[in-house]
Short mmCIF file of C-alpha atoms and ligand atoms in Angstrom, two decimals:
data_model
loop_
_atom_site.label_atom_id
_atom_site.label_comp_id
_atom_site.label_asym_id
_atom_site.label_seq_id
_atom_site.Cartn_x
_atom_site.Cartn_y
_atom_site.Cartn_z
CA UNK A 1 0.00 0.00 0.00
CA UNK A 2 2.96 2.30 0.56
CA UNK A 3 3.63 2.45 -3.21
CA UNK A 4 -0.02 3.33 -3.92
CA UNK A 5 -0.05 6.06 -1.25
CA UNK A 6 3.17 7.60 -2.56
CA UNK A 7 1.84 7.45 -6.10
CA UNK A 8 -1.42 9.17 -5.11
CA UNK A 9 0.42 11.88 -3.12
CA UNK A 10 2.62 12.62 -6.15
CA UNK A 11 -0.45 12.60 -8.38
CA UNK A 12 -2.38 14.98 -6.12
CA UNK A 13 0.38 17.58 -6.24
CA UNK A 14 0.59 17.22 -10.04
CA UNK A 15 -3.19 17.72 -10.32
CA UNK A 16 -3.00 20.79 -8.09
CA UNK A 17 -0.26 22.29 -10.26
CA UNK A 18 -2.26 21.48 -13.41
CA UNK A 19 -5.21 23.40 -11.94
CA UNK A 20 -2.91 26.37 -11.34
CA UNK A 21 -1.70 26.18 -14.96
CA UNK A 22 -5.33 26.08 -16.09
CA UNK A 23 -6.10 29.19 -14.08
CA UNK A 24 -3.21 31.01 -15.79
CA UNK A 25 -4.88 30.22 -19.13
CA UNK A 26 -8.25 31.40 -17.80
CA UNK A 27 -6.62 34.66 -16.69
CA UNK A 28 -4.99 35.08 -20.09
CA UNK A 29 -8.41 34.96 -21.80
CA UNK A 30 -10.26 37.21 -19.33
CA UNK A 31 -8.20 39.56 -17.15
CA UNK A 32 -4.58 39.70 -18.26
CA UNK A 33 -3.27 43.11 -19.40
CA UNK A 34 -2.35 43.03 -23.09
CA UNK A 35 1.29 43.95 -22.48
CA UNK A 36 1.84 40.78 -20.41
CA UNK A 37 1.47 38.35 -23.34
CA UNK A 38 5.15 37.46 -23.82
CA UNK A 39 5.88 37.20 -20.12
CA UNK A 40 2.81 34.99 -19.70
CA UNK A 41 4.06 32.72 -22.47
CA UNK A 42 7.26 32.17 -20.51
CA UNK A 43 5.38 31.63 -17.24
CA UNK A 44 3.14 29.03 -18.84
CA UNK A 45 6.05 27.25 -20.54
CA UNK A 46 7.77 27.03 -17.14
CA UNK A 47 4.64 25.47 -15.57
CA UNK A 48 4.38 23.05 -18.49
CA UNK A 49 8.01 21.96 -18.02
CA UNK A 50 7.39 21.27 -14.31
CA UNK A 51 4.23 19.31 -15.12
CA UNK A 52 5.89 17.28 -17.85
CA UNK A 53 8.82 16.37 -15.58
CA UNK A 54 6.39 15.22 -12.86
CA UNK A 55 4.40 13.14 -15.35
CA UNK A 56 7.43 11.25 -16.69
CA UNK A 57 9.17 11.02 -13.28
CA UNK A 58 10.77 7.52 -13.22
CA UNK A 59 9.45 7.02 -9.69
CA UNK A 60 5.93 6.88 -11.17
CA UNK A 61 7.02 3.83 -13.19
CA UNK A 62 8.53 2.23 -10.07
CA UNK A 63 5.41 2.85 -7.98
CA UNK A 64 3.17 1.48 -10.74
CA UNK A 65 5.31 -1.66 -10.91
CA UNK A 66 5.16 -2.31 -7.17
CA UNK A 67 1.46 -1.56 -6.41
CA UNK A 68 -0.49 -4.66 -5.37
CA UNK A 69 -3.58 -4.16 -7.52
CA UNK A 70 -5.50 -7.01 -5.89
CA UNK A 71 -5.40 -5.18 -2.57
CA UNK A 72 -7.20 -2.12 -4.00
CA UNK A 73 -10.93 -1.43 -4.06
CA UNK A 74 -12.88 -0.36 -7.17
CA UNK A 75 -11.95 3.32 -6.74
CA UNK A 76 -8.27 2.53 -6.21
CA UNK A 77 -8.18 0.34 -9.31
CA UNK A 78 -9.82 3.09 -11.38
CA UNK A 79 -7.25 5.63 -10.11
CA UNK A 80 -4.47 3.23 -11.06
CA UNK A 81 -5.94 2.67 -14.52
CA UNK A 82 -5.89 6.44 -15.24
CA UNK A 83 -2.39 6.97 -13.89
CA UNK A 84 -0.98 3.99 -15.81
CA UNK A 85 -2.64 5.09 -19.04
CA UNK A 86 -1.35 8.64 -18.78
CA UNK A 87 2.17 7.51 -17.81
CA UNK A 88 2.34 5.03 -20.71
CA UNK A 89 1.18 7.63 -23.22
CA UNK A 90 3.50 10.36 -22.01
CA UNK A 91 6.46 7.97 -21.94
CA UNK A 92 5.91 6.83 -25.54
CA UNK A 93 6.54 10.32 -26.95
CA UNK A 94 10.27 11.25 -27.00
CA UNK A 95 11.01 14.43 -25.02
CA UNK A 96 12.45 16.11 -28.14
CA UNK A 97 9.19 15.51 -30.05
CA UNK A 98 6.99 16.69 -27.15
CA UNK A 99 8.99 19.93 -26.85
CA UNK A 100 8.97 20.53 -30.60
CA UNK A 101 5.21 19.94 -30.76
CA UNK A 102 4.60 22.38 -27.91
CA UNK A 103 6.75 25.02 -29.59
CA UNK A 104 5.37 24.64 -33.13
CA UNK A 105 1.69 24.45 -32.15
CA UNK A 106 1.99 27.57 -30.00
CA UNK A 107 3.61 29.54 -32.87
CA UNK A 108 1.12 28.04 -35.30
CA UNK A 109 -1.89 29.51 -33.51
CA UNK A 110 -0.68 33.05 -34.20
CA UNK A 111 0.26 32.32 -37.82
CA UNK A 112 -3.14 30.70 -38.41
CA UNK A 113 -5.04 33.65 -36.85
CA UNK A 114 -3.24 36.09 -39.15
CA UNK A 115 -3.66 33.90 -42.25
CA UNK A 116 -7.36 33.55 -41.49
CA UNK A 117 -7.77 37.32 -41.08
CA UNK A 118 -5.99 37.85 -44.43
CA UNK A 119 -7.80 34.97 -46.22
CA UNK A 120 -4.36 33.60 -47.10
CA UNK A 121 -3.96 29.81 -46.81
CA UNK A 122 -0.55 29.92 -48.53
CA UNK A 123 0.83 32.04 -45.67
CA UNK A 124 -0.18 29.33 -43.21
CA UNK A 125 0.97 26.36 -45.30
CA UNK A 126 4.67 26.07 -44.21
CA UNK A 127 3.68 26.11 -40.51
CA UNK A 128 0.78 23.75 -41.14
CA UNK A 129 3.14 21.30 -42.86
CA UNK A 130 5.36 21.31 -39.76
CA UNK A 131 2.36 20.68 -37.48
CA UNK A 132 1.15 17.77 -39.62
CA UNK A 133 4.57 16.20 -39.88
CA UNK A 134 5.05 16.33 -36.08
CA UNK A 135 1.52 15.04 -35.39
CA UNK A 136 2.05 12.09 -37.74
CA UNK A 137 5.30 11.33 -35.94
CA UNK A 138 3.55 11.56 -32.56
CA UNK A 139 0.68 9.37 -33.78
CA UNK A 140 2.97 6.56 -34.86
CA UNK A 141 4.98 6.79 -31.60
CA UNK A 142 1.73 6.52 -29.60
CA UNK A 143 0.26 3.80 -31.82
CA UNK A 144 3.27 1.57 -31.32
CA UNK A 145 2.39 -0.52 -34.38
CA UNK A 146 -1.38 0.03 -34.07
CA UNK A 147 -3.55 2.54 -35.95
CA UNK A 148 -2.04 6.08 -35.74
CA UNK A 149 -5.39 7.92 -35.95
CA UNK A 150 -6.90 5.76 -33.19
CA UNK A 151 -3.89 6.60 -31.03
CA UNK A 152 -4.66 10.33 -31.36
CA UNK A 153 -8.40 9.83 -30.82
CA UNK A 154 -7.67 7.91 -27.63
CA UNK A 155 -6.33 11.10 -26.05
CA UNK A 156 -9.80 12.69 -26.06
CA UNK A 157 -12.03 9.62 -26.04
CA UNK A 158 -10.37 6.63 -24.38
CA UNK A 159 -11.28 3.31 -26.03
CA UNK A 160 -13.08 4.87 -29.02
CA UNK A 161 -11.83 3.82 -32.47
CA UNK A 162 -12.26 5.33 -35.92
CA UNK A 163 -13.99 2.12 -37.08
CA UNK A 164 -16.61 2.39 -34.34
CA UNK A 165 -17.22 6.08 -35.01
CA UNK A 166 -17.29 5.52 -38.75
CA UNK A 167 -20.14 3.06 -38.34
CA UNK A 168 -22.07 5.42 -36.03
CA UNK A 169 -21.52 8.44 -38.28
CA UNK A 170 -22.42 6.42 -41.36
CA UNK A 171 -25.80 5.68 -39.78
CA UNK A 172 -26.32 9.35 -38.85
CA UNK A 173 -25.59 10.86 -42.24
CA UNK A 174 -28.53 9.73 -44.44
CA UNK A 175 -31.24 10.61 -41.90
CA UNK A 176 -29.63 13.98 -41.10
CA UNK A 177 -29.30 14.89 -44.78
CA UNK A 178 -32.89 13.85 -45.46
CA UNK A 179 -34.20 15.89 -42.51
CA UNK A 180 -32.11 18.94 -43.46
CA UNK A 181 -33.37 18.84 -47.07
CA UNK A 182 -37.01 18.60 -45.96
CA UNK A 183 -36.56 21.49 -43.53
CA UNK A 184 -34.89 23.81 -46.04
CA UNK A 185 -37.63 23.05 -48.57
CA UNK A 186 -40.53 23.49 -46.12
CA UNK A 187 -43.23 26.12 -46.73
CA UNK A 188 -43.35 27.11 -43.09
CA UNK A 189 -40.16 28.93 -41.98
CA UNK A 190 -39.71 30.40 -38.45
CA UNK A 191 -38.93 34.10 -38.16
CA UNK A 192 -35.53 35.37 -37.02
CA UNK A 193 -35.06 38.20 -34.52
CA UNK A 194 -34.24 41.60 -35.90
CA UNK A 195 -33.20 44.31 -33.47
CA UNK A 196 -30.67 45.39 -30.88
CA UNK A 197 -30.43 43.83 -27.44
CA UNK A 198 -28.46 45.86 -24.87
CA UNK A 199 -25.51 44.06 -23.32
CA UNK A 200 -26.49 44.60 -19.68
CA UNK A 201 -29.84 42.89 -20.32
CA UNK A 202 -28.15 39.96 -22.06
CA UNK A 203 -25.67 39.49 -19.24
CA UNK A 204 -28.43 39.72 -16.61
CA UNK A 205 -30.44 36.97 -18.32
CA UNK A 206 -27.35 34.85 -18.91
CA UNK A 207 -26.59 34.88 -15.16
CA UNK A 208 -30.19 33.88 -14.44
CA UNK A 209 -29.87 31.05 -16.96
CA UNK A 210 -26.65 29.82 -15.33
CA UNK A 211 -28.43 29.82 -11.97
CA UNK A 212 -31.50 28.10 -13.43
CA UNK A 213 -29.30 25.30 -14.76
CA UNK A 214 -27.72 24.73 -11.36
CA UNK A 215 -24.36 26.47 -11.78
CA UNK A 216 -22.90 27.01 -8.30
CA UNK A 217 -21.65 30.62 -8.13
CA UNK A 218 -20.02 29.96 -4.74
CA UNK A 219 -17.60 27.68 -6.62
CA UNK A 220 -17.48 29.49 -9.95
CA UNK A 221 -17.81 32.81 -11.77
CA UNK A 222 -18.79 34.15 -15.20
CA UNK A 223 -16.64 36.57 -17.13
CA UNK A 224 -16.54 37.79 -20.70
CA UNK A 225 -14.10 36.36 -23.27
CA UNK A 226 -13.77 36.23 -27.07
CA UNK A 227 -14.60 32.50 -27.08
CA UNK A 228 -16.88 30.97 -24.45
CA UNK A 229 -15.23 28.20 -22.41
CA UNK A 230 -15.32 26.41 -19.07
CA UNK A 231 -12.16 25.78 -17.05
CA UNK A 232 -11.13 24.08 -13.82
CA UNK A 233 -12.59 21.27 -11.76
CA UNK A 234 -13.81 20.63 -8.21
CA UNK A 235 -14.46 23.75 -6.16
CA UNK A 236 -13.26 26.31 -8.73
CA UNK A 237 -14.95 25.92 -12.11
CA UNK A 238 -15.19 29.14 -14.12
CA UNK A 239 -17.03 29.91 -17.33
CA UNK A 240 -16.98 32.71 -19.86
CA UNK A 241 -19.58 34.10 -22.22
CA UNK A 242 -19.80 36.74 -24.93
CA UNK A 243 -22.42 39.13 -26.29
CA UNK A 244 -23.43 40.26 -29.77
CA UNK A 245 -25.88 43.18 -29.92
CA UNK A 246 -27.99 41.68 -32.72
CA UNK A 247 -27.93 38.07 -31.52
CA UNK A 248 -28.87 37.52 -27.87
CA UNK A 249 -29.13 33.74 -28.39
CA UNK A 250 -25.39 33.51 -28.93
CA UNK A 251 -24.88 34.74 -25.35
CA UNK A 252 -27.74 32.73 -23.80
CA UNK A 253 -27.01 29.39 -25.41
CA UNK A 254 -23.25 29.54 -25.12
CA UNK A 255 -23.77 30.30 -21.42
CA UNK A 256 -26.06 27.28 -21.00
CA UNK A 257 -23.60 25.14 -22.99
CA UNK A 258 -20.66 26.12 -20.77
CA UNK A 259 -22.79 25.65 -17.65
CA UNK A 260 -23.30 22.05 -18.84
CA UNK A 261 -19.53 21.52 -18.91
CA UNK A 262 -19.07 23.31 -15.59
CA UNK A 263 -21.96 21.52 -13.83
CA UNK A 264 -20.35 18.20 -14.80
CA UNK A 265 -17.10 19.23 -13.10
CA UNK A 266 -18.94 20.71 -10.09
CA UNK A 267 -21.12 17.61 -9.79
CA UNK A 268 -18.28 15.07 -9.39
CA UNK A 269 -18.05 13.32 -6.02
CA UNK A 270 -15.90 15.63 -3.82
CA UNK A 271 -14.06 12.53 -2.54
CA UNK A 272 -12.30 12.47 -5.94
CA UNK A 273 -11.03 16.07 -5.70
CA UNK A 274 -7.53 16.54 -7.19
CA UNK A 275 -7.28 12.88 -8.22
CA UNK A 276 -7.50 11.38 -11.74
CA UNK A 277 -11.18 10.52 -11.05
CA UNK A 278 -11.96 14.15 -10.17
CA UNK A 279 -12.61 15.38 -13.70
CA UNK A 280 -14.86 14.65 -16.66
CA UNK A 281 -14.00 11.22 -18.09
CA UNK A 282 -13.72 12.17 -21.79
CA UNK A 283 -14.44 14.98 -24.23
CA UNK A 284 -17.41 13.04 -25.61
CA UNK A 285 -19.08 12.63 -22.22
CA UNK A 286 -18.27 16.28 -21.43
CA UNK A 287 -19.95 17.39 -24.64
CA UNK A 288 -22.98 15.22 -23.85
CA UNK A 289 -23.55 17.35 -20.75
CA UNK A 290 -23.09 20.73 -22.46
CA UNK A 291 -25.32 19.63 -25.36
CA UNK A 292 -28.16 18.18 -23.33
CA UNK A 293 -28.24 21.37 -21.21
CA UNK A 294 -28.10 23.59 -24.29
CA UNK A 295 -30.33 21.71 -26.74
CA UNK A 296 -32.57 19.00 -25.35
CA UNK A 297 -33.35 21.10 -22.24
CA UNK A 298 -32.50 24.72 -23.14
CA UNK A 299 -34.07 24.67 -26.61
CA UNK A 300 -37.10 22.62 -25.55
CA UNK A 301 -40.60 24.00 -26.07
CA UNK A 302 -41.15 24.14 -22.30
CA UNK A 303 -37.96 26.01 -21.43
CA UNK A 304 -38.08 28.42 -24.38
CA UNK A 305 -41.56 29.41 -23.12
CA UNK A 306 -39.92 30.53 -19.88
CA UNK A 307 -37.06 32.28 -21.72
CA UNK A 308 -39.53 34.13 -23.96
CA UNK A 309 -41.20 35.61 -20.87
CA UNK A 310 -37.89 36.74 -19.38
CA UNK A 311 -36.82 38.33 -22.67
CA UNK A 312 -40.11 40.23 -22.90
CA UNK A 313 -39.60 41.45 -19.30
CA UNK A 314 -36.09 42.69 -20.02
CA UNK A 315 -36.22 43.81 -23.67
CA UNK A 316 -39.91 44.57 -24.17
CA UNK A 317 -41.57 43.60 -27.47
CA UNK A 318 -38.76 42.28 -29.72
CA UNK A 319 -40.91 41.31 -32.67
CA UNK A 320 -41.68 37.66 -31.93
CA UNK A 321 -45.44 37.45 -31.29
CA UNK A 322 -45.76 34.45 -28.96
CA UNK A 323 -44.14 31.39 -27.35
CA UNK A 324 -44.88 29.14 -30.33
CA UNK A 325 -43.17 31.45 -32.80
CA UNK A 326 -40.29 31.90 -30.35
CA UNK A 327 -39.74 28.12 -30.14
CA UNK A 328 -39.25 28.14 -33.93
CA UNK A 329 -36.99 31.19 -33.77
CA UNK A 330 -34.47 29.66 -31.34
CA UNK A 331 -34.42 26.40 -33.32
CA UNK A 332 -34.23 27.92 -36.80
CA UNK A 333 -32.29 25.84 -39.35
CA UNK A 334 -30.26 28.01 -41.71
CA UNK A 335 -27.57 27.58 -44.34
CA UNK A 336 -24.07 28.58 -43.33
CA UNK A 337 -20.38 27.80 -43.59
CA UNK A 338 -19.44 27.97 -39.93
CA UNK A 339 -19.56 24.94 -37.62
CA UNK A 340 -19.90 26.92 -34.39
CA UNK A 341 -22.94 28.78 -35.75
CA UNK A 342 -24.65 25.64 -37.08
CA UNK A 343 -28.08 24.50 -35.88
CA UNK A 344 -28.81 21.19 -34.17
CA UNK A 345 -29.63 19.42 -37.46
CA UNK A 346 -26.61 20.45 -39.52
CA UNK A 347 -23.97 20.62 -36.78
CA UNK A 348 -23.07 16.95 -37.06
CA UNK A 349 -22.66 17.19 -40.85
CA UNK A 350 -19.89 19.75 -40.23
CA UNK A 351 -18.22 17.25 -37.88
CA UNK A 352 -18.53 14.31 -40.28
CA UNK A 353 -16.70 16.33 -42.93
CA UNK A 354 -13.83 17.09 -40.54
CA UNK A 355 -13.65 13.51 -39.23
CA UNK A 356 -13.21 12.09 -42.74
CA UNK A 357 -10.68 14.71 -43.84
CA UNK A 358 -8.50 14.51 -40.74
CA UNK A 359 -8.19 10.74 -40.99
CA UNK A 360 -6.84 11.24 -44.50
CA UNK A 361 -4.45 13.97 -43.33
CA UNK A 362 -3.01 11.70 -40.61
CA UNK A 363 -2.86 8.75 -43.03
CA UNK A 364 -0.97 10.97 -45.49
CA UNK A 365 -3.50 10.61 -48.32
CA UNK A 366 -4.32 14.34 -48.23
CA UNK A 367 -1.20 16.54 -48.24
CA UNK A 368 -1.48 19.85 -46.32
CA UNK A 369 -1.20 21.84 -49.57
CA UNK A 370 -4.22 20.00 -51.01
CA UNK A 371 -6.48 20.62 -48.02
CA UNK A 372 -8.39 23.68 -49.38
CA UNK A 373 -9.33 21.82 -52.54
CA UNK A 374 -10.36 18.68 -50.65
CA UNK A 375 -12.34 20.72 -48.12
CA UNK A 376 -14.14 22.81 -50.71
CA UNK A 377 -15.12 19.82 -52.82
CA UNK A 378 -16.43 17.93 -49.81
CA UNK A 379 -18.28 20.98 -48.47
CA UNK A 380 -20.08 21.55 -51.75
CA UNK A 381 -21.14 17.93 -51.98
CA UNK A 382 -22.40 17.89 -48.35
CA UNK A 383 -24.00 21.34 -48.17
CA UNK A 384 -24.87 22.11 -51.78
CA UNK A 385 -23.07 25.43 -52.16
CA UNK A 386 -19.51 26.62 -52.70
CA UNK A 387 -17.05 27.87 -50.05
CA UNK A 388 -16.33 31.53 -50.85
CA UNK A 389 -13.17 32.17 -48.79
CA UNK A 390 -10.71 30.28 -46.52
CA UNK A 391 -12.11 31.75 -43.28
CA UNK A 392 -15.44 30.14 -44.24
CA UNK A 393 -13.62 26.93 -45.19
CA UNK A 394 -10.62 25.03 -43.90
CA UNK A 395 -9.20 27.98 -41.91
CA UNK A 396 -12.30 28.46 -39.74
CA UNK A 397 -11.38 26.26 -36.74
CA UNK A 398 -8.40 26.54 -34.40
CA UNK A 399 -8.24 22.75 -33.78
CA UNK A 400 -5.94 21.55 -36.58
CA UNK A 401 -3.59 24.57 -36.41
CA UNK A 402 -2.87 23.77 -32.74
CA UNK A 403 -2.53 20.05 -33.39
CA UNK A 404 -5.90 18.79 -32.12
CA UNK A 405 -6.50 15.79 -34.37
CA UNK A 406 -9.05 13.27 -33.15
CA UNK A 407 -10.95 15.94 -31.24
CA UNK A 408 -13.78 16.88 -33.63
CA UNK A 409 -15.41 13.44 -33.49
CA UNK A 410 -16.07 13.86 -29.77
CA UNK A 411 -18.56 16.67 -30.51
CA UNK A 412 -20.83 14.34 -32.46
CA UNK A 413 -20.25 11.49 -30.04
CA UNK A 414 -21.37 13.92 -27.31
CA UNK A 415 -24.56 14.67 -29.24
CA UNK A 416 -25.23 10.94 -29.62
CA UNK A 417 -24.69 10.38 -25.88
CA UNK A 418 -26.93 13.38 -25.12
CA UNK A 419 -29.67 11.78 -27.25
CA UNK A 420 -29.48 8.54 -25.24
CA UNK A 421 -29.36 10.36 -21.90
CA UNK A 422 -32.36 12.51 -22.80
CA UNK A 423 -34.42 9.43 -23.71
CA UNK A 424 -33.59 7.88 -20.32
CA UNK A 425 -34.19 11.16 -18.49
CA UNK A 426 -37.70 11.57 -19.97
CA UNK A 427 -38.62 8.07 -18.82
CA UNK A 428 -37.21 8.66 -15.34
CA UNK A 429 -38.78 12.13 -14.91
CA UNK A 430 -42.21 12.14 -16.63
CA UNK A 431 -43.06 15.62 -15.26
CA UNK A 432 -39.90 17.19 -16.74
CA UNK A 433 -41.71 19.83 -18.82
CA UNK A 434 -43.69 21.22 -15.87
CA UNK A 435 -40.45 22.30 -14.19
CA UNK A 436 -38.77 23.51 -17.39
CA UNK A 437 -41.75 25.72 -18.23
CA UNK A 438 -41.13 27.58 -14.93
CA UNK A 439 -37.38 27.82 -15.56
CA UNK A 440 -36.76 25.07 -13.00
CA UNK A 441 -34.30 22.48 -14.36
CA UNK A 442 -33.53 20.83 -11.02
CA UNK A 443 -35.30 17.54 -11.83
CA UNK A 444 -33.25 17.16 -15.02
CA UNK A 445 -29.91 18.43 -13.76
CA UNK A 446 -30.34 16.46 -10.51
CA UNK A 447 -30.94 13.26 -12.50
CA UNK A 448 -27.83 13.91 -14.61
CA UNK A 449 -25.73 14.61 -11.53
CA UNK A 450 -26.89 11.48 -9.70
CA UNK A 451 -26.69 9.14 -12.68
CA UNK A 452 -23.65 10.40 -14.54
CA UNK A 453 -21.79 13.49 -13.35
CA UNK A 454 -20.91 12.35 -9.82
CA UNK A 455 -18.95 9.32 -11.10
CA UNK A 456 -16.18 11.44 -12.68
CA UNK A 457 -13.56 9.05 -14.07
CA UNK A 458 -14.71 5.94 -12.16
CA UNK A 459 -15.91 4.08 -15.29
CA UNK A 460 -14.91 4.21 -18.95
CA UNK A 461 -16.80 6.77 -21.10
CA UNK A 462 -19.13 4.23 -22.72
CA UNK A 463 -19.72 2.44 -19.42
CA UNK A 464 -20.78 5.56 -17.56
CA UNK A 465 -23.25 6.53 -20.31
CA UNK A 466 -24.56 2.96 -20.61
CA UNK A 467 -25.22 2.55 -16.89
CA UNK A 468 -27.06 5.91 -16.79
CA UNK A 469 -29.20 5.03 -19.84
CA UNK A 470 -29.71 1.36 -19.07
CA UNK A 471 -28.66 0.54 -22.64
CA UNK A 472 -25.60 0.54 -24.84
CA UNK A 473 -25.46 4.00 -26.47
CA UNK A 474 -26.12 4.40 -30.20
CA UNK A 475 -27.30 7.10 -32.64
CA UNK A 476 -31.00 6.03 -32.68
CA UNK A 477 -32.39 8.23 -29.87
CA UNK A 478 -30.65 11.39 -31.20
CA UNK A 479 -32.11 10.87 -34.69
CA UNK A 480 -35.60 10.12 -33.33
CA UNK A 481 -35.46 13.25 -31.17
CA UNK A 482 -34.30 15.50 -34.03
CA UNK A 483 -36.89 14.14 -36.49
CA UNK A 484 -39.77 14.53 -34.02
CA UNK A 485 -38.75 18.01 -32.89
CA UNK A 486 -38.05 19.52 -36.31
CA UNK A 487 -41.00 17.85 -38.05
CA UNK A 488 -43.23 19.65 -35.55
CA UNK A 489 -41.46 23.03 -35.86
CA UNK A 490 -41.39 22.93 -39.68
CA UNK A 491 -44.78 21.19 -40.06
CA UNK A 492 -43.21 18.48 -42.21
ZN1 ZN B 1 -18.55 22.13 -25.50
#
């Protein structure tokens, strides 16, 4: 037991330092004075070096070798599984490659941002080629003879494979395309809002929404940032939001989305604090929480009825005549290039495109220089219109420029998990809509906390979703939900 105790003590200090590093990033996006950027880069690199050294400390290997696994309980074995997995992965990547990847991806973010602003893919290409070459090298080091793409995917979604996702996504595509085509061709089209919504009113409602969805302000805070995000775990989980004068839903629904991520972290059993079990188990399960809060609950007929009333109180008459029309307005399906602005029906089609292209990039069958052409051709065949400029095409997302390959798929996997969880939730809480109509989500968020969130990393991602749903997760419930909801809104 001595080896296990030493290992956990070392781990706890590493987790604490990782939380500090995360708070530096939060500060950089919210509070940091502009002139501090270079100094902050050096501070964060120093933290990263300390963390890396702790993660590959040879003593971790010795402790892992001498722990008597049979003497541990279920929680102890789960802790060990996480520590072993992380140690094995970190140790497979040579220090030179890890350092080079950190350096190149951090430079790449700036080069990409400028290239995107100038609509100039060629300016980004040399850096992008370096990123891809290093990622392919990392993938084959991690794969150790196995599939390189799966090795990258495993970082965000342990135990998922491209083959499994390919089958799931293949089943999603035809029904999503069919639904999207019917919606865009429908006679009945919901109205969009047209007007200006003062920032103080938006921020007031967004705080109320965070509260309504169970965000604990005693252990969190909301600030403004360019991109909404959630950061931290345990007793300090912070979120950010943003406002756009013409589009209040951007603020409201990105707040609810981030509250979903944050509530997951806040809802984990406090006994797991600062241990490997004390955080969300995978990106896919994380996204299932943000999506079910945002879409299945936040964009439901019942809850939008409540939101409509609050918006009328704060903004007066904003041109949407009643709750029914408003339900259509917040769920409007519209054509667009940008993934982050996509509606519930088309969002996954944006992900499927990226999933297929990035597997080819990692396999080497699409060279970086050929990406714009491959992207544009695929976009036109999936969406039916041409990409007009790189910022609306392959330069729109930050993921690939900073080396996040294998990440996109977890967004759709999260939507699929959210579909399964929502089906189970409706069965478990038949009176769900009565609460939602009054802005009270406690029955839903309480069910999610008790059945999924509190477990943290105790089970594998699929296991924790399966035990909450009472079935093995698949794409069926998400598709049924989308078809029923949008057939009603569009009178199909
Ligand atoms: Zn998210």
